[in-house]
């Protein structure tokens, strides 16, 4: 139920498109950097009879083969810029789904992108889920660790891949939200985290957001079409 205070807050903190556009641009840059790195490193990883790296998971479960032992990798090329760009374009048009294109990049073990995806989704759900559904957020967060176990069991990653993915995801997520909370509390310049390279963008991204004490976690449709349909 929306209270008068909620209506007043929504009028004061009117969402802006600028921060969303900036976040989208940063996401696109990160994606391009990741794809170019994968396409570049493909021609530079060891091949042939090079032994697998020592790994905690595979030492505990020796019956599980090492990652990528039976995974096809395209032959090496001269690594020219044209070849790298063509690989990035093919990955883009297939949306990164291997079933939509022949697998060719085999230097993408570290870090685990699947682990990053599931943890960032779980952290966002836990942070912004309505309080009455907190059990759903906790259940999803616990399920992420089961998913990590399945990733290792599928023999696609080393232990260090998923550990680094967890550390990277949680630190970036918690760092941003710590900066966000300190900005709204008026202590942004007093915490050491504001020395981060990207901390200067936090005031711009959070300028149109209400302070945490006024932020109500409510699920809302991105458009009013479902509400109109319900009224009918």
GROMACS .gro file of N, CA and C in nm, residues 49-202:
model
  462
   49UNK      N    1   5.063  -3.145  -2.496
   49UNK     CA    2   5.075  -3.235  -2.381
   49UNK      C    3   5.114  -3.162  -2.253
   50UNK      N    4   5.076  -3.037  -2.242
   50UNK     CA    5   5.107  -2.961  -2.121
   50UNK      C    6   5.021  -3.015  -2.007
   51UNK      N    7   5.081  -3.054  -1.895
   51UNK     CA    8   5.001  -3.110  -1.784
   51UNK      C    9   4.910  -3.005  -1.723
   52UNK      N   10   4.802  -3.052  -1.664
   52UNK     CA   11   4.708  -2.961  -1.599
   52UNK      C   12   4.768  -2.902  -1.473
   53UNK      N   13   4.718  -2.788  -1.434
   53UNK     CA   14   4.765  -2.723  -1.313
   53UNK      C   15   4.719  -2.800  -1.190
   54UNK      N   16   4.799  -2.799  -1.083
   54UNK     CA   17   4.752  -2.862  -0.959
   54UNK      C   18   4.632  -2.788  -0.904
   55UNK      N   19   4.534  -2.862  -0.856
   55UNK     CA   20   4.408  -2.801  -0.815
   55UNK      C   21   4.353  -2.874  -0.694
   56UNK      N   22   4.298  -2.797  -0.599
   56UNK     CA   23   4.244  -2.855  -0.476
   56UNK      C   24   4.126  -2.946  -0.505
   57UNK      N   25   4.033  -2.900  -0.589
   57UNK     CA   26   3.912  -2.977  -0.617
   57UNK      C   27   3.946  -3.112  -0.680
   58UNK      N   28   4.036  -3.112  -0.777
   58UNK     CA   29   4.068  -3.235  -0.848
   58UNK      C   30   4.161  -3.326  -0.768
   59UNK      N   31   4.227  -3.269  -0.667
   59UNK     CA   32   4.303  -3.355  -0.577
   59UNK      C   33   4.212  -3.426  -0.477
   60UNK      N   34   4.100  -3.362  -0.441
   60UNK     CA   35   4.003  -3.425  -0.352
   60UNK      C   36   3.917  -3.526  -0.427
   61UNK      N   37   3.895  -3.499  -0.556
   61UNK     CA   38   3.813  -3.588  -0.638
   61UNK      C   39   3.895  -3.629  -0.761
   62UNK      N   40   3.990  -3.719  -0.744
   62UNK     CA   41   4.078  -3.755  -0.856
   62UNK      C   42   4.006  -3.824  -0.970
   63UNK      N   43   3.887  -3.877  -0.945
   63UNK     CA   44   3.815  -3.944  -1.053
   63UNK      C   45   3.752  -3.845  -1.150
   64UNK      N   46   3.750  -3.716  -1.112
   64UNK     CA   47   3.694  -3.614  -1.200
   64UNK      C   48   3.805  -3.562  -1.291
   65UNK      N   49   3.789  -3.569  -1.423
   65UNK     CA   50   3.894  -3.523  -1.514
   65UNK      C   51   3.921  -3.374  -1.498
   66UNK      N   52   4.037  -3.332  -1.543
   66UNK     CA   53   4.073  -3.191  -1.534
   66UNK      C   54   3.990  -3.111  -1.633
   67UNK      N   55   3.976  -2.980  -1.612
   67UNK     CA   56   3.894  -2.900  -1.702
   67UNK      C   57   3.946  -2.901  -1.845
   68UNK      N   58   3.852  -2.896  -1.937
   68UNK     CA   59   3.880  -2.878  -2.079
   68UNK      C   60   3.965  -2.990  -2.139
   69UNK      N   61   3.974  -3.103  -2.074
   69UNK     CA   62   4.055  -3.211  -2.129
   69UNK      C   63   3.995  -3.266  -2.257
   70UNK      N   64   3.862  -3.268  -2.263
   70UNK     CA   65   3.794  -3.319  -2.381
   70UNK      C   66   3.718  -3.209  -2.455
   71UNK      N   67   3.750  -3.085  -2.425
   71UNK     CA   68   3.683  -2.973  -2.489
   71UNK      C   69   3.758  -2.932  -2.614
   72UNK      N   70   3.684  -2.915  -2.722
   72UNK     CA   71   3.747  -2.878  -2.849
   72UNK      C   72   3.791  -2.732  -2.845
   73UNK      N   73   3.911  -2.708  -2.897
   73UNK     CA   74   3.963  -2.573  -2.912
   73UNK      C   75   4.006  -2.554  -3.057
   74UNK      N   76   3.968  -2.445  -3.113
   74UNK     CA   77   4.006  -2.416  -3.252
   74UNK      C   78   4.157  -2.403  -3.262
   75UNK      N   79   4.214  -2.437  -3.377
   75UNK     CA   80   4.360  -2.425  -3.394
   75UNK      C   81   4.407  -2.282  -3.374
   76UNK      N   82   4.534  -2.270  -3.344
   76UNK     CA   83   4.592  -2.138  -3.327
   76UNK      C   84   4.599  -2.065  -3.461
   77UNK      N   85   4.598  -1.934  -3.452
   77UNK     CA   86   4.613  -1.850  -3.570
   77UNK      C   87   4.729  -1.754  -3.546
   78UNK      N   88   4.747  -1.662  -3.639
   78UNK     CA   89   4.853  -1.564  -3.621
   78UNK      C   90   4.815  -1.454  -3.522
   79UNK      N   91   4.690  -1.458  -3.472
   79UNK     CA   92   4.648  -1.362  -3.371
   79UNK      C   93   4.638  -1.220  -3.420
   80UNK      N   94   4.607  -1.201  -3.548
   80UNK     CA   95   4.597  -1.066  -3.602
   80UNK      C   96   4.472  -0.997  -3.549
   81UNK      N   97   4.470  -0.866  -3.566
   81UNK     CA   98   4.357  -0.787  -3.517
   81UNK      C   99   4.228  -0.825  -3.588
   82UNK      N  100   4.236  -0.854  -3.717
   82UNK     CA  101   4.116  -0.892  -3.792
   82UNK      C  102   4.055  -1.021  -3.738
   83UNK      N  103   4.139  -1.117  -3.704
   83UNK     CA  104   4.090  -1.244  -3.650
   83UNK      C  105   4.026  -1.223  -3.513
   84UNK      N  106   4.090  -1.141  -3.431
   84UNK     CA  107   4.036  -1.114  -3.298
   84UNK      C  108   3.899  -1.046  -3.308
   85UNK      N  109   3.888  -0.948  -3.398
   85UNK     CA  110   3.761  -0.878  -3.415
   85UNK      C  111   3.653  -0.972  -3.467
   86UNK      N  112   3.689  -1.061  -3.560
   86UNK     CA  113   3.591  -1.157  -3.612
   86UNK      C  114   3.542  -1.251  -3.502
   87UNK      N  115   3.630  -1.290  -3.412
   87UNK     CA  116   3.587  -1.375  -3.300
   87UNK      C  117   3.490  -1.300  -3.208
   88UNK      N  118   3.520  -1.175  -3.183
   88UNK     CA  119   3.432  -1.095  -3.097
   88UNK      C  120   3.295  -1.079  -3.162
   89UNK      N  121   3.293  -1.056  -3.292
   89UNK     CA  122   3.165  -1.039  -3.363
   89UNK      C  123   3.083  -1.167  -3.359
   90UNK      N  124   3.148  -1.282  -3.379
   90UNK     CA  125   3.075  -1.409  -3.374
   90UNK      C  126   3.019  -1.435  -3.235
   91UNK      N  127   3.096  -1.400  -3.134
   91UNK     CA  128   3.047  -1.416  -2.997
   91UNK      C  129   2.930  -1.324  -2.970
   92UNK      N  130   2.936  -1.203  -3.026
   92UNK     CA  131   2.827  -1.106  -3.006
   92UNK      C  132   2.697  -1.156  -3.068
   93UNK      N  133   2.702  -1.202  -3.192
   93UNK     CA  134   2.580  -1.245  -3.260
   93UNK      C  135   2.522  -1.372  -3.201
   94UNK      N  136   2.604  -1.451  -3.133
   94UNK     CA  137   2.552  -1.571  -3.068
   94UNK      C  138   2.515  -1.547  -2.922
   95UNK      N  139   2.531  -1.422  -2.876
   95UNK     CA  140   2.500  -1.385  -2.737
   95UNK      C  141   2.581  -1.469  -2.638
   96UNK      N  142   2.698  -1.516  -2.681
   96UNK     CA  143   2.783  -1.595  -2.594
   96UNK      C  144   2.738  -1.739  -2.575
   97UNK      N  145   2.633  -1.781  -2.644
   97UNK     CA  146   2.580  -1.917  -2.629
   97UNK      C  147   2.653  -2.009  -2.726
   98UNK      N  148   2.723  -2.108  -2.671
   98UNK     CA  149   2.804  -2.196  -2.754
   98UNK      C  150   2.720  -2.281  -2.849
   99UNK      N  151   2.595  -2.309  -2.811
   99UNK     CA  152   2.511  -2.391  -2.897
   99UNK      C  153   2.474  -2.319  -3.027
  100UNK      N  154   2.491  -2.188  -3.031
  100UNK     CA  155   2.457  -2.111  -3.150
  100UNK      C  156   2.576  -2.085  -3.240
  101UNK      N  157   2.693  -2.136  -3.202
  101UNK     CA  158   2.813  -2.117  -3.283
  101UNK      C  159   2.913  -2.226  -3.249
  102UNK      N  160   3.005  -2.256  -3.339
  102UNK     CA  161   3.109  -2.354  -3.307
  102UNK      C  162   3.200  -2.302  -3.196
  103UNK      N  163   3.235  -2.388  -3.103
  103UNK     CA  164   3.324  -2.346  -2.995
  103UNK      C  165   3.465  -2.331  -3.049
  104UNK      N  166   3.529  -2.219  -3.017
  104UNK     CA  167   3.665  -2.198  -3.064
  104UNK      C  168   3.754  -2.137  -2.956
  105UNK      N  169   3.698  -2.061  -2.865
  105UNK     CA  170   3.780  -1.998  -2.762
  105UNK      C  171   3.796  -2.093  -2.645
  106UNK      N  172   3.920  -2.124  -2.610
  106UNK     CA  173   3.943  -2.219  -2.501
  106UNK      C  174   4.037  -2.161  -2.396
  107UNK      N  175   4.051  -2.031  -2.392
  107UNK     CA  176   4.135  -1.970  -2.290
  107UNK      C  177   4.053  -1.893  -2.189
  108UNK      N  178   3.926  -1.934  -2.170
  108UNK     CA  179   3.834  -1.857  -2.088
  108UNK      C  180   3.803  -1.926  -1.955
  109UNK      N  181   3.903  -1.986  -1.893
  109UNK     CA  182   3.879  -2.052  -1.765
  109UNK      C  183   3.877  -1.952  -1.650
  110UNK      N  184   3.977  -1.869  -1.640
  110UNK     CA  185   3.984  -1.776  -1.529
  110UNK      C  186   3.940  -1.637  -1.578
  111UNK      N  187   3.840  -1.579  -1.516
  111UNK     CA  188   3.765  -1.634  -1.404
  111UNK      C  189   3.631  -1.690  -1.454
  112UNK      N  190   3.555  -1.751  -1.364
  112UNK     CA  191   3.430  -1.815  -1.404
  112UNK      C  192   3.319  -1.712  -1.423
  113UNK      N  193   3.278  -1.694  -1.548
  113UNK     CA  194   3.168  -1.601  -1.576
  113UNK      C  195   3.036  -1.651  -1.522
  114UNK      N  196   3.017  -1.783  -1.521
  114UNK     CA  197   2.893  -1.838  -1.465
  114UNK      C  198   2.882  -1.807  -1.316
  115UNK      N  199   2.993  -1.818  -1.245
  115UNK     CA  200   2.992  -1.787  -1.102
  115UNK      C  201   2.961  -1.640  -1.078
  116UNK      N  202   3.018  -1.553  -1.160
  116UNK     CA  203   2.990  -1.410  -1.148
  116UNK      C  204   2.841  -1.382  -1.169
  117UNK      N  205   2.784  -1.444  -1.270
  117UNK     CA  206   2.643  -1.418  -1.303
  117UNK      C  207   2.549  -1.461  -1.191
  118UNK      N  208   2.571  -1.581  -1.138
  118UNK     CA  209   2.478  -1.630  -1.037
  118UNK      C  210   2.495  -1.555  -0.905
  119UNK      N  211   2.617  -1.514  -0.872
  119UNK     CA  212   2.636  -1.442  -0.747
  119UNK      C  213   2.586  -1.298  -0.756
  120UNK      N  214   2.605  -1.233  -0.869
  120UNK     CA  215   2.555  -1.096  -0.881
  120UNK      C  216   2.402  -1.095  -0.878
  121UNK      N  217   2.340  -1.199  -0.935
  121UNK     CA  218   2.194  -1.208  -0.928
  121UNK      C  219   2.147  -1.234  -0.786
  122UNK      N  220   2.217  -1.322  -0.714
  122UNK     CA  221   2.178  -1.353  -0.577
  122UNK      C  222   2.199  -1.234  -0.485
  123UNK      N  223   2.308  -1.161  -0.503
  123UNK     CA  224   2.334  -1.044  -0.420
  123UNK      C  225   2.231  -0.934  -0.444
  124UNK      N  226   2.196  -0.913  -0.571
  124UNK     CA  227   2.095  -0.812  -0.602
  124UNK      C  228   1.959  -0.850  -0.545
  125UNK      N  229   1.924  -0.978  -0.555
  125UNK     CA  230   1.797  -1.022  -0.499
  125UNK      C  231   1.795  -1.008  -0.347
  126UNK      N  232   1.906  -1.041  -0.284
  126UNK     CA  233   1.913  -1.030  -0.138
  126UNK      C  234   1.908  -0.885  -0.092
  127UNK      N  235   1.963  -0.795  -0.171
  127UNK     CA  236   1.968  -0.653  -0.134
  127UNK      C  237   1.835  -0.583  -0.156
  128UNK      N  238   1.765  -0.618  -0.264
  128UNK     CA  239   1.647  -0.541  -0.304
  128UNK      C  240   1.517  -0.619  -0.295
  129UNK      N  241   1.523  -0.742  -0.248
  129UNK     CA  242   1.401  -0.820  -0.234
  129UNK      C  243   1.314  -0.762  -0.121
  130UNK      N  244   1.182  -0.756  -0.138
  130UNK     CA  245   1.095  -0.711  -0.028
  130UNK      C  246   1.117  -0.795   0.097
  131UNK      N  247   1.101  -0.732   0.212
  131UNK     CA  248   1.130  -0.800   0.338
  131UNK      C  249   1.042  -0.922   0.360
  132UNK      N  250   0.920  -0.916   0.313
  132UNK     CA  251   0.831  -1.030   0.336
  132UNK      C  252   0.875  -1.152   0.255
  133UNK      N  253   0.964  -1.132   0.159
  133UNK     CA  254   1.015  -1.244   0.078
  133UNK      C  255   1.162  -1.269   0.106
  134UNK      N  256   1.206  -1.235   0.226
  134UNK     CA  257   1.348  -1.252   0.258
  134UNK      C  258   1.391  -1.397   0.249
  135UNK      N  259   1.298  -1.489   0.281
  135UNK     CA  260   1.333  -1.631   0.276
  135UNK      C  261   1.366  -1.674   0.133
  136UNK      N  262   1.302  -1.611   0.034
  136UNK     CA  263   1.332  -1.642  -0.105
  136UNK      C  264   1.473  -1.597  -0.141
  137UNK      N  265   1.512  -1.480  -0.093
  137UNK     CA  266   1.646  -1.430  -0.119
  137UNK      C  267   1.751  -1.518  -0.053
  138UNK      N  268   1.725  -1.559   0.071
  138UNK     CA  269   1.820  -1.645   0.141
  138UNK      C  270   1.831  -1.781   0.072
  139UNK      N  271   1.720  -1.832   0.023
  139UNK     CA  272   1.721  -1.961  -0.046
  139UNK      C  273   1.802  -1.952  -0.175
  140UNK      N  274   1.783  -1.844  -0.249
  140UNK     CA  275   1.858  -1.826  -0.374
  140UNK      C  276   2.007  -1.807  -0.346
  141UNK      N  277   2.038  -1.736  -0.239
  141UNK     CA  278   2.179  -1.715  -0.205
  141UNK      C  279   2.246  -1.846  -0.168
  142UNK      N  280   2.174  -1.931  -0.095
  142UNK     CA  281   2.229  -2.062  -0.062
  142UNK      C  282   2.242  -2.150  -0.186
  143UNK      N  283   2.150  -2.134  -0.279
  143UNK     CA  284   2.153  -2.215  -0.401
  143UNK      C  285   2.273  -2.181  -0.489
  144UNK      N  286   2.326  -2.059  -0.475
  144UNK     CA  287   2.442  -2.022  -0.557
  144UNK      C  288   2.563  -2.109  -0.524
  145UNK      N  289   2.578  -2.146  -0.398
  145UNK     CA  290   2.691  -2.232  -0.361
  145UNK      C  291   2.673  -2.373  -0.416
  146UNK      N  292   2.549  -2.417  -0.423
  146UNK     CA  293   2.522  -2.545  -0.488
  146UNK      C  294   2.555  -2.536  -0.637
  147UNK      N  295   2.525  -2.422  -0.697
  147UNK     CA  296   2.557  -2.403  -0.839
  147UNK      C  297   2.708  -2.404  -0.862
  148UNK      N  298   2.783  -2.345  -0.771
  148UNK     CA  299   2.929  -2.348  -0.782
  148UNK      C  300   2.981  -2.491  -0.776
  149UNK      N  301   2.923  -2.570  -0.687
  149UNK     CA  302   2.960  -2.711  -0.679
  149UNK      C  303   2.934  -2.782  -0.811
  150UNK      N  304   2.822  -2.751  -0.874
  150UNK     CA  305   2.788  -2.812  -1.002
  150UNK      C  306   2.883  -2.766  -1.113
  151UNK      N  307   2.926  -2.640  -1.107
  151UNK     CA  308   3.021  -2.590  -1.206
  151UNK      C  309   3.152  -2.667  -1.198
  152UNK      N  310   3.199  -2.690  -1.076
  152UNK     CA  311   3.322  -2.767  -1.059
  152UNK      C  312   3.301  -2.913  -1.100
  153UNK      N  313   3.184  -2.965  -1.069
  153UNK     CA  314   3.155  -3.103  -1.104
  153UNK      C  315   3.146  -3.122  -1.255
  154UNK      N  316   3.111  -3.017  -1.327
  154UNK     CA  317   3.101  -3.024  -1.473
  154UNK      C  318   3.237  -3.019  -1.541
  155UNK      N  319   3.345  -3.000  -1.462
  155UNK     CA  320   3.483  -3.006  -1.513
  155UNK      C  321   3.513  -2.893  -1.611
  156UNK      N  322   3.453  -2.777  -1.590
  156UNK     CA  323   3.477  -2.665  -1.679
  156UNK      C  324   3.566  -2.558  -1.617
  157UNK      N  325   3.592  -2.568  -1.488
  157UNK     CA  326   3.671  -2.465  -1.422
  157UNK      C  327   3.756  -2.526  -1.312
  158UNK      N  328   3.867  -2.458  -1.285
  158UNK     CA  329   3.948  -2.491  -1.169
  158UNK      C  330   3.887  -2.424  -1.045
  159UNK      N  331   3.934  -2.465  -0.929
  159UNK     CA  332   3.884  -2.407  -0.804
  159UNK      C  333   3.913  -2.257  -0.797
  160UNK      N  334   4.032  -2.218  -0.841
  160UNK     CA  335   4.070  -2.077  -0.834
  160UNK      C  336   3.980  -1.991  -0.920
  161UNK      N  337   3.923  -2.049  -1.026
  161UNK     CA  338   3.834  -1.972  -1.114
  161UNK      C  339   3.709  -1.925  -1.040
  162UNK      N  340   3.647  -2.016  -0.966
  162UNK     CA  341   3.523  -1.981  -0.897
  162UNK      C  342   3.552  -1.900  -0.770
  163UNK      N  343   3.665  -1.926  -0.706
  163UNK     CA  344   3.700  -1.849  -0.586
  163UNK      C  345   3.725  -1.703  -0.622
  164UNK      N  346   3.800  -1.680  -0.729
  164UNK     CA  347   3.826  -1.542  -0.772
  164UNK      C  348   3.697  -1.475  -0.819
  165UNK      N  349   3.610  -1.550  -0.885
  165UNK     CA  350   3.483  -1.494  -0.930
  165UNK      C  351   3.399  -1.449  -0.811
  166UNK      N  352   3.395  -1.531  -0.706
  166UNK     CA  353   3.321  -1.494  -0.586
  166UNK      C  354   3.380  -1.369  -0.521
  167UNK      N  355   3.512  -1.367  -0.507
  167UNK     CA  356   3.578  -1.252  -0.444
  167UNK      C  357   3.555  -1.124  -0.524
  168UNK      N  358   3.569  -1.133  -0.655
  168UNK     CA  359   3.552  -1.015  -0.739
  168UNK      C  360   3.408  -0.963  -0.732
  169UNK      N  361   3.312  -1.053  -0.745
  169UNK     CA  362   3.171  -1.011  -0.748
  169UNK      C  363   3.128  -0.950  -0.615
  170UNK      N  364   3.157  -1.017  -0.506
  170UNK     CA  365   3.113  -0.966  -0.376
  170UNK      C  366   3.183  -0.836  -0.340
  171UNK      N  367   3.311  -0.823  -0.373
  171UNK     CA  368   3.383  -0.701  -0.336
  171UNK      C  369   3.334  -0.581  -0.416
  172UNK      N  370   3.310  -0.600  -0.544
  172UNK     CA  371   3.258  -0.490  -0.624
  172UNK      C  372   3.118  -0.451  -0.578
  173UNK      N  373   3.033  -0.550  -0.554
  173UNK     CA  374   2.895  -0.523  -0.512
  173UNK      C  375   2.893  -0.453  -0.376
  174UNK      N  376   2.966  -0.507  -0.281
  174UNK     CA  377   2.965  -0.448  -0.146
  174UNK      C  378   3.036  -0.313  -0.143
  175UNK      N  379   3.139  -0.297  -0.224
  175UNK     CA  380   3.208  -0.167  -0.228
  175UNK      C  381   3.116  -0.059  -0.280
  176UNK      N  382   3.045  -0.087  -0.389
  176UNK     CA  383   2.954   0.013  -0.444
  176UNK      C  384   2.844   0.049  -0.345
  177UNK      N  385   2.784  -0.051  -0.282
  177UNK     CA  386   2.675  -0.022  -0.190
  177UNK      C  387   2.725   0.046  -0.063
  178UNK      N  388   2.848   0.018  -0.023
  178UNK     CA  389   2.905   0.091   0.090
  178UNK      C  390   2.926   0.238   0.055
  179UNK      N  391   2.975   0.262  -0.066
  179UNK     CA  392   2.991   0.400  -0.112
  179UNK      C  393   2.855   0.469  -0.126
  180UNK      N  394   2.757   0.395  -0.175
  180UNK     CA  395   2.624   0.453  -0.190
  180UNK      C  396   2.565   0.493  -0.056
  181UNK      N  397   2.575   0.404   0.042
  181UNK     CA  398   2.520   0.435   0.174
  181UNK      C  399   2.594   0.552   0.238
  182UNK      N  400   2.726   0.554   0.225
  182UNK     CA  401   2.802   0.664   0.284
  182UNK      C  402   2.770   0.797   0.215
  183UNK      N  403   2.742   0.793   0.085
  183UNK     CA  404   2.705   0.915   0.013
  183UNK      C  405   2.574   0.972   0.067
  184UNK      N  406   2.476   0.887   0.088
  184UNK     CA  407   2.347   0.934   0.137
  184UNK      C  408   2.352   0.972   0.285
  185UNK      N  409   2.449   0.917   0.357
  185UNK     CA  410   2.464   0.952   0.498
  185UNK      C  411   2.552   1.075   0.518
  186UNK      N  412   2.607   1.128   0.410
  186UNK     CA  413   2.691   1.247   0.420
  186UNK      C  414   2.833   1.220   0.466
  187UNK      N  415   2.877   1.094   0.460
  187UNK     CA  416   3.012   1.059   0.504
  187UNK      C  417   3.095   1.002   0.389
  188UNK      N  418   3.063   1.041   0.268
  188UNK     CA  419   3.130   0.985   0.150
  188UNK      C  420   3.279   1.017   0.150
  189UNK      N  421   3.315   1.137   0.194
  189UNK     CA  422   3.455   1.179   0.191
  189UNK      C  423   3.534   1.129   0.311
  190UNK      N  424   3.471   1.055   0.400
  190UNK     CA  425   3.538   1.013   0.522
  190UNK      C  426   3.576   0.866   0.524
  191UNK      N  427   3.537   0.791   0.422
  191UNK     CA  428   3.568   0.648   0.421
  191UNK      C  429   3.679   0.621   0.320
  192UNK      N  430   3.767   0.526   0.349
  192UNK     CA  431   3.879   0.497   0.257
  192UNK      C  432   3.834   0.445   0.121
  193UNK      N  433   3.714   0.388   0.113
  193UNK     CA  434   3.668   0.333  -0.014
  193UNK      C  435   3.650   0.439  -0.122
  194UNK      N  436   3.640   0.566  -0.082
  194UNK     CA  437   3.622   0.670  -0.183
  194UNK      C  438   3.748   0.695  -0.264
  195UNK      N  439   3.856   0.624  -0.231
  195UNK     CA  440   3.979   0.635  -0.309
  195UNK      C  441   3.978   0.542  -0.431
  196UNK      N  442   3.872   0.464  -0.446
  196UNK     CA  443   3.860   0.378  -0.563
  196UNK      C  444   3.854   0.463  -0.690
  197UNK      N  445   3.902   0.405  -0.799
  197UNK     CA  446   3.907   0.480  -0.925
  197UNK      C  447   3.767   0.521  -0.969
  198UNK      N  448   3.671   0.432  -0.952
  198UNK     CA  449   3.536   0.459  -1.002
  198UNK      C  450   3.445   0.520  -0.897
  199UNK      N  451   3.501   0.557  -0.780
  199UNK     CA  452   3.418   0.615  -0.674
  199UNK      C  453   3.362   0.751  -0.714
  200UNK      N  454   3.430   0.820  -0.805
  200UNK     CA  455   3.384   0.953  -0.846
  200UNK      C  456   3.250   0.948  -0.918
  201UNK      N  457   3.212   0.831  -0.969
  201UNK     CA  458   3.084   0.820  -1.040
  201UNK      C  459   2.967   0.797  -0.946
  202UNK      N  460   2.994   0.758  -0.823
  202UNK     CA  461   2.886   0.724  -0.730
  202UNK      C  462   2.793   0.843  -0.703
   0.00000   0.00000   0.00000
